[in-house]
Short mmCIF file of C-alpha atoms in Angstrom, two decimals:
data_model
loop_
_atom_site.label_atom_id
_atom_site.label_comp_id
_atom_site.label_asym_id
_atom_site.label_seq_id
_atom_site.Cartn_x
_atom_site.Cartn_y
_atom_site.Cartn_z
CA MET A 7 -134.80 -63.78 -25.61
CA PRO A 8 -132.01 -65.89 -24.31
CA GLU A 9 -128.71 -64.85 -25.54
CA LYS A 10 -127.19 -67.11 -28.08
CA GLU A 11 -124.07 -68.71 -27.02
CA THR A 12 -121.23 -67.72 -29.19
CA LYS A 13 -118.88 -70.56 -29.97
CA GLU A 14 -115.42 -69.78 -30.97
CA PRO A 15 -114.50 -71.78 -34.03
CA ARG A 16 -111.89 -74.44 -33.29
CA ILE A 17 -108.97 -74.10 -35.54
CA LYS A 18 -107.69 -77.41 -36.65
CA GLN A 19 -104.02 -77.74 -35.91
CA GLN A 20 -101.79 -78.34 -38.88
CA PRO A 21 -99.08 -81.01 -38.73
CA VAL A 22 -95.99 -79.65 -37.04
CA GLU A 23 -93.68 -80.81 -39.82
CA GLN A 24 -94.34 -82.10 -43.27
CA GLY A 25 -92.39 -85.35 -42.52
CA ALA A 26 -94.72 -86.36 -39.67
CA GLU A 27 -97.90 -87.25 -41.43
CA ASN A 28 -101.24 -86.96 -39.56
CA VAL A 29 -99.57 -85.97 -36.30
CA THR A 30 -101.46 -82.93 -34.84
CA LEU A 31 -101.79 -81.42 -31.40
CA GLU A 32 -105.55 -81.79 -31.56
CA ASN A 33 -105.34 -85.49 -32.37
CA LEU A 34 -102.89 -86.10 -29.56
CA GLU A 35 -105.04 -84.18 -27.03
CA SER A 36 -108.29 -85.84 -28.07
CA THR A 37 -107.02 -89.41 -28.24
CA SER A 38 -104.60 -89.62 -25.38
CA GLY A 39 -105.62 -86.78 -23.11
CA ILE A 40 -102.09 -85.42 -22.79
CA SER A 41 -101.21 -81.76 -22.33
CA THR A 42 -100.24 -79.39 -25.10
CA GLU A 43 -96.60 -79.41 -24.03
CA GLN A 44 -96.48 -83.20 -24.08
CA ALA A 45 -98.23 -83.21 -27.44
CA ASN A 46 -95.59 -80.87 -28.85
CA GLN A 47 -92.85 -83.17 -27.58
CA GLU A 48 -94.49 -86.24 -29.12
CA ALA A 49 -94.96 -84.47 -32.44
CA GLN A 50 -91.39 -83.18 -32.48
CA LEU A 51 -90.11 -86.70 -31.72
CA ALA A 52 -92.12 -88.07 -34.63
CA VAL A 53 -90.55 -85.44 -36.89
CA ASP A 54 -86.97 -85.88 -35.71
CA THR A 55 -86.87 -89.68 -35.99
CA PRO A 56 -87.25 -89.96 -39.78
CA ASN A 57 -84.98 -86.96 -40.23
CA GLN A 58 -82.24 -88.67 -38.24
CA GLU A 59 -82.63 -91.86 -40.26
CA ALA A 60 -82.52 -89.87 -43.49
CA ALA A 61 -79.34 -88.15 -42.32
CA VAL A 62 -77.72 -91.51 -41.83
CA THR A 63 -78.73 -92.84 -45.23
CA ASN A 64 -78.20 -89.59 -47.13
CA HIS A 65 -74.67 -89.10 -45.88
CA PRO A 66 -72.94 -92.50 -46.35
CA ASP A 67 -69.31 -93.09 -45.64
CA ASP A 68 -67.09 -94.65 -48.22
CA PHE A 69 -67.82 -98.11 -49.64
CA TYR A 70 -65.94 -100.09 -47.00
CA GLN A 71 -67.50 -98.12 -44.15
CA GLN A 72 -70.95 -98.99 -45.53
CA VAL A 73 -70.16 -102.68 -45.82
CA LEU A 74 -68.49 -102.93 -42.44
CA GLY A 75 -71.04 -100.66 -40.79
CA SER A 76 -73.82 -103.03 -41.80
CA PHE A 77 -72.79 -105.39 -39.02
CA LYS A 78 -70.65 -103.19 -36.76
CA ARG A 79 -71.99 -99.78 -35.80
CA LYS A 80 -68.74 -97.86 -35.58
CA GLU A 81 -66.19 -96.29 -37.85
CA PHE A 82 -63.22 -98.47 -38.79
CA SER A 83 -59.66 -97.36 -38.85
CA GLU A 84 -57.55 -97.71 -41.98
CA GLU A 85 -55.75 -100.69 -40.46
CA GLU A 86 -59.04 -102.48 -39.80
CA ILE A 87 -60.23 -101.81 -43.35
CA ASP A 88 -56.94 -103.13 -44.78
CA GLN A 89 -57.28 -106.23 -42.63
CA ARG A 90 -60.83 -106.88 -43.88
CA GLN A 91 -59.72 -106.34 -47.48
CA LYS A 92 -56.97 -108.95 -47.11
CA GLU A 93 -59.42 -111.41 -45.54
CA TRP A 94 -61.95 -110.95 -48.35
CA GLN A 95 -59.50 -111.06 -51.24
CA ARG A 96 -59.53 -114.85 -51.11
CA TYR A 97 -63.14 -114.80 -52.34
CA GLU A 98 -62.36 -112.99 -55.59
CA GLY A 99 -60.41 -114.11 -58.61
CA ILE A 100 -60.46 -117.79 -57.68
CA GLU A 101 -59.89 -118.94 -61.25
CA ASP A 102 -56.96 -116.55 -61.73
CA LYS A 103 -55.35 -117.73 -58.53
CA GLN A 104 -55.64 -121.34 -59.65
CA LYS A 105 -53.87 -120.47 -62.89
CA GLU A 106 -51.13 -118.69 -60.96
CA ARG A 107 -50.40 -121.62 -58.68
CA ARG A 108 -46.70 -122.20 -58.37
CA ARG A 109 -45.45 -124.98 -60.63
CA VAL A 110 -42.92 -127.19 -58.90
CA ASN A 111 -41.99 -129.10 -62.07
CA ASP A 112 -41.86 -126.75 -65.04
CA PHE A 113 -40.25 -128.76 -67.83
CA PRO A 114 -39.47 -127.73 -71.40
CA ASP A 115 -41.89 -129.07 -74.01
CA TYR A 116 -39.44 -131.63 -75.39
CA PHE A 117 -39.16 -133.37 -71.99
CA PHE A 118 -42.70 -134.76 -72.21
CA ALA A 119 -43.23 -138.29 -73.51
CA GLY A 120 -45.28 -138.63 -76.68
CA PHE A 121 -48.32 -140.71 -77.50
CA TRP A 122 -46.63 -143.79 -79.01
CA ILE A 123 -44.05 -144.40 -76.29
CA ARG A 124 -46.79 -144.13 -73.68
CA LEU A 125 -48.97 -146.51 -75.65
CA PHE A 126 -46.18 -149.13 -75.79
CA ALA A 127 -45.56 -148.73 -72.06
CA TYR A 128 -49.28 -149.29 -71.44
CA LEU A 129 -49.28 -152.49 -73.53
CA VAL A 130 -46.42 -153.84 -71.39
CA ASP A 131 -48.44 -153.00 -68.28
CA VAL A 132 -51.46 -154.85 -69.69
CA LEU A 133 -49.30 -157.96 -70.16
CA CYS A 134 -48.09 -157.67 -66.55
CA ILE A 135 -51.65 -157.29 -65.26
CA GLY A 136 -52.75 -160.33 -67.28
CA ALA A 137 -49.92 -162.36 -65.76
CA ILE A 138 -50.83 -161.27 -62.21
CA THR A 139 -54.49 -162.07 -62.79
CA GLY A 140 -53.67 -165.48 -64.25
CA ILE A 141 -51.33 -166.42 -61.41
CA THR A 142 -53.71 -165.36 -58.68
CA LEU A 143 -57.36 -165.42 -59.70
CA ASP A 144 -57.20 -168.11 -62.38
CA THR A 145 -55.24 -170.43 -60.10
CA ILE A 146 -57.65 -169.90 -57.22
CA TYR A 147 -60.71 -170.44 -59.40
CA HIS A 148 -59.14 -173.54 -61.01
CA LEU A 149 -58.29 -175.12 -57.66
CA GLY A 150 -61.73 -174.30 -56.31
CA GLY A 151 -63.48 -175.70 -59.37
CA TRP A 152 -65.27 -172.43 -60.01
CA SER A 153 -66.10 -170.88 -63.34
CA SER A 154 -64.71 -167.45 -64.16
CA SER A 155 -67.27 -166.86 -66.91
CA GLY A 156 -70.78 -165.65 -66.30
CA HIS A 157 -72.23 -162.31 -65.32
CA PRO A 158 -70.10 -159.33 -66.46
CA PHE A 159 -70.29 -157.94 -62.93
CA GLY A 160 -69.55 -161.21 -61.20
CA LEU A 161 -66.97 -161.72 -58.49
CA TYR A 162 -64.21 -162.69 -60.92
CA GLN A 163 -64.73 -159.55 -63.01
CA LEU A 164 -64.77 -157.30 -59.94
CA LEU A 165 -61.55 -158.86 -58.63
CA SER A 166 -59.94 -158.47 -62.05
CA LEU A 167 -60.91 -154.80 -62.06
CA ALA A 168 -59.43 -154.37 -58.57
CA ILE A 169 -56.13 -155.90 -59.73
CA TYR A 170 -56.09 -153.71 -62.84
CA LEU A 171 -56.67 -150.43 -61.00
CA GLY A 172 -54.60 -151.42 -57.98
CA TYR A 173 -51.61 -152.14 -60.23
CA PHE A 174 -51.54 -148.57 -61.56
CA VAL A 175 -52.40 -146.90 -58.25
CA LEU A 176 -49.84 -148.71 -56.08
CA LEU A 177 -46.93 -148.67 -58.53
CA THR A 178 -47.47 -145.03 -59.46
CA LYS A 179 -47.58 -144.01 -55.79
CA PHE A 180 -44.77 -146.16 -54.35
CA ASN A 181 -42.46 -146.44 -57.38
CA GLN A 182 -41.97 -142.72 -58.07
CA GLY A 183 -44.59 -142.50 -60.82
CA GLN A 184 -43.44 -145.58 -62.72
CA THR A 185 -45.18 -148.81 -63.62
CA VAL A 186 -43.26 -151.70 -65.17
CA GLY A 187 -43.99 -150.44 -68.69
CA LYS A 188 -42.86 -146.94 -67.82
CA MET A 189 -39.66 -148.29 -66.27
CA ILE A 190 -38.83 -150.21 -69.45
CA PHE A 191 -39.34 -147.17 -71.68
CA GLY A 192 -37.74 -144.69 -69.29
CA ILE A 193 -40.73 -142.48 -68.57
CA ARG A 194 -42.53 -141.48 -65.39
CA VAL A 195 -45.54 -139.55 -64.14
CA VAL A 196 -44.79 -136.14 -62.61
CA SER A 197 -46.99 -133.51 -61.00
CA PHE A 198 -46.77 -129.86 -61.93
CA THR A 199 -47.68 -128.69 -58.41
CA GLU A 200 -46.11 -131.33 -56.16
CA ALA A 201 -42.55 -132.53 -55.72
CA ASP A 202 -43.86 -136.02 -54.88
CA LEU A 203 -47.13 -137.48 -56.07
CA SER A 204 -49.75 -137.28 -53.32
CA TRP A 205 -52.53 -139.80 -52.76
CA LYS A 206 -55.06 -137.28 -54.03
CA THR A 207 -53.19 -136.87 -57.31
CA VAL A 208 -52.62 -140.60 -57.78
CA LEU A 209 -56.21 -141.57 -57.01
CA THR A 210 -57.57 -138.87 -59.32
CA ARG A 211 -55.36 -139.94 -62.20
CA GLU A 212 -55.01 -143.70 -61.82
CA LEU A 213 -58.30 -144.67 -60.18
CA CYS A 214 -61.06 -142.25 -61.11
CA MET A 215 -59.95 -141.01 -64.51
CA ARG A 216 -58.49 -144.33 -65.67
CA TYR A 217 -61.78 -146.08 -64.88
CA VAL A 218 -63.77 -143.39 -66.70
CA LEU A 219 -61.51 -143.31 -69.77
CA GLN A 220 -60.96 -147.03 -70.31
CA PHE A 221 -64.26 -148.64 -69.45
CA ASN A 222 -66.37 -146.64 -71.86
CA PRO A 223 -65.40 -146.72 -75.56
CA PHE A 224 -66.64 -143.17 -76.07
CA PHE A 225 -64.16 -141.80 -73.55
CA TYR A 226 -61.14 -143.26 -75.34
CA CYS A 227 -61.13 -139.90 -77.09
CA GLY A 228 -59.82 -138.49 -73.81
CA TYR A 229 -56.38 -139.86 -74.70
CA LEU A 230 -56.14 -138.04 -78.03
CA PRO A 231 -54.99 -134.67 -76.56
CA VAL A 232 -51.63 -136.34 -75.84
CA ILE A 233 -50.93 -136.11 -79.58
CA PHE A 234 -51.34 -132.36 -80.02
CA THR A 235 -51.13 -130.63 -76.61
CA LYS A 236 -47.95 -128.86 -75.60
CA GLU A 237 -47.51 -130.77 -72.34
CA LYS A 238 -48.77 -134.11 -73.72
CA GLN A 239 -51.69 -134.35 -71.31
CA HIS A 240 -54.72 -136.61 -71.66
CA ALA A 241 -57.91 -135.95 -69.71
CA GLY A 242 -56.64 -137.76 -66.62
CA ASP A 243 -53.43 -135.73 -66.66
CA TYR A 244 -55.38 -132.50 -67.02
CA PHE A 245 -57.63 -133.09 -64.02
CA SER A 246 -54.76 -134.31 -61.82
CA GLU A 247 -52.27 -131.66 -63.04
CA THR A 248 -49.75 -134.26 -64.16
CA SER A 249 -47.97 -135.44 -67.28
CA VAL A 250 -45.36 -138.02 -68.30
CA VAL A 251 -41.72 -137.07 -68.90
CA THR A 252 -38.72 -138.86 -70.42
CA ILE A 253 -36.18 -139.58 -67.70
CA ASN A 254 -33.17 -139.85 -70.01
CA LEU A 255 -33.73 -136.31 -71.28
CA ILE A 256 -33.85 -135.01 -67.72
CA LYS A 257 -30.64 -136.87 -66.84
CA ALA A 258 -28.88 -135.56 -69.93
CA PHE A 259 -30.04 -132.02 -69.21
CA ASN A 260 -28.85 -132.17 -65.60
CA LYS A 261 -25.52 -133.69 -66.65
CA GLN A 262 -24.93 -130.91 -69.17
CA ALA A 263 -25.95 -128.25 -66.66
CA ASN A 264 -23.52 -129.61 -64.05
CA ALA A 265 -20.72 -129.74 -66.61
CA ASN A 266 -21.22 -126.07 -67.43
CA MET A 267 -21.03 -124.97 -63.80
#
């Protein structure tokens, strides 16, 4: 009888490390035909790689090293961290910084002009604007034989609006915050954050906000805060960081201060 061939049972190799799933010497030999030594090296590499990554993630540096290390693979010195902190501080506390802006004109409460004196100054300005419109537009339309009545958004109405807004913008900018009405009653517009009124401030207050407040009856309520706010600001003053002060009080205060020196 022919002798039976005895086959040694093949022992299935276990994974080298628990972290390297399904990586065995047998699988490497059978699939790629590489030697046992090479298979051991491949398996060890598969085990070491996740362990190295885990070491990196399981042992983080401090908070700033993590943030900075996300885009620059090196440790930062204390000076570099301080520099980054200073650069990034401008992105936090924006509202608090706006409240802490330095006030150039910080007047006492009693320096601000009240509601009624500002109203009377405005009525004088309206009379001046009516006179300018009558002298210019009405004369031109009369000589040309044109009619000023008609569509509410016709040429005459648009030109009248331009004169109205231009009066406040130009006089406020080039006459130190005073229109004719304000000059008569001794008041002027001042900014809390600027020594001189800038174009941005003037256009915000006298163009944008004046148009919004006066050409919609609902928004007339925007003038009411002048009555009860500490700095006598209406909505236009609030958004442009301005108010109206009484010049005579400022002159008297300065005169008294100089006399006491």
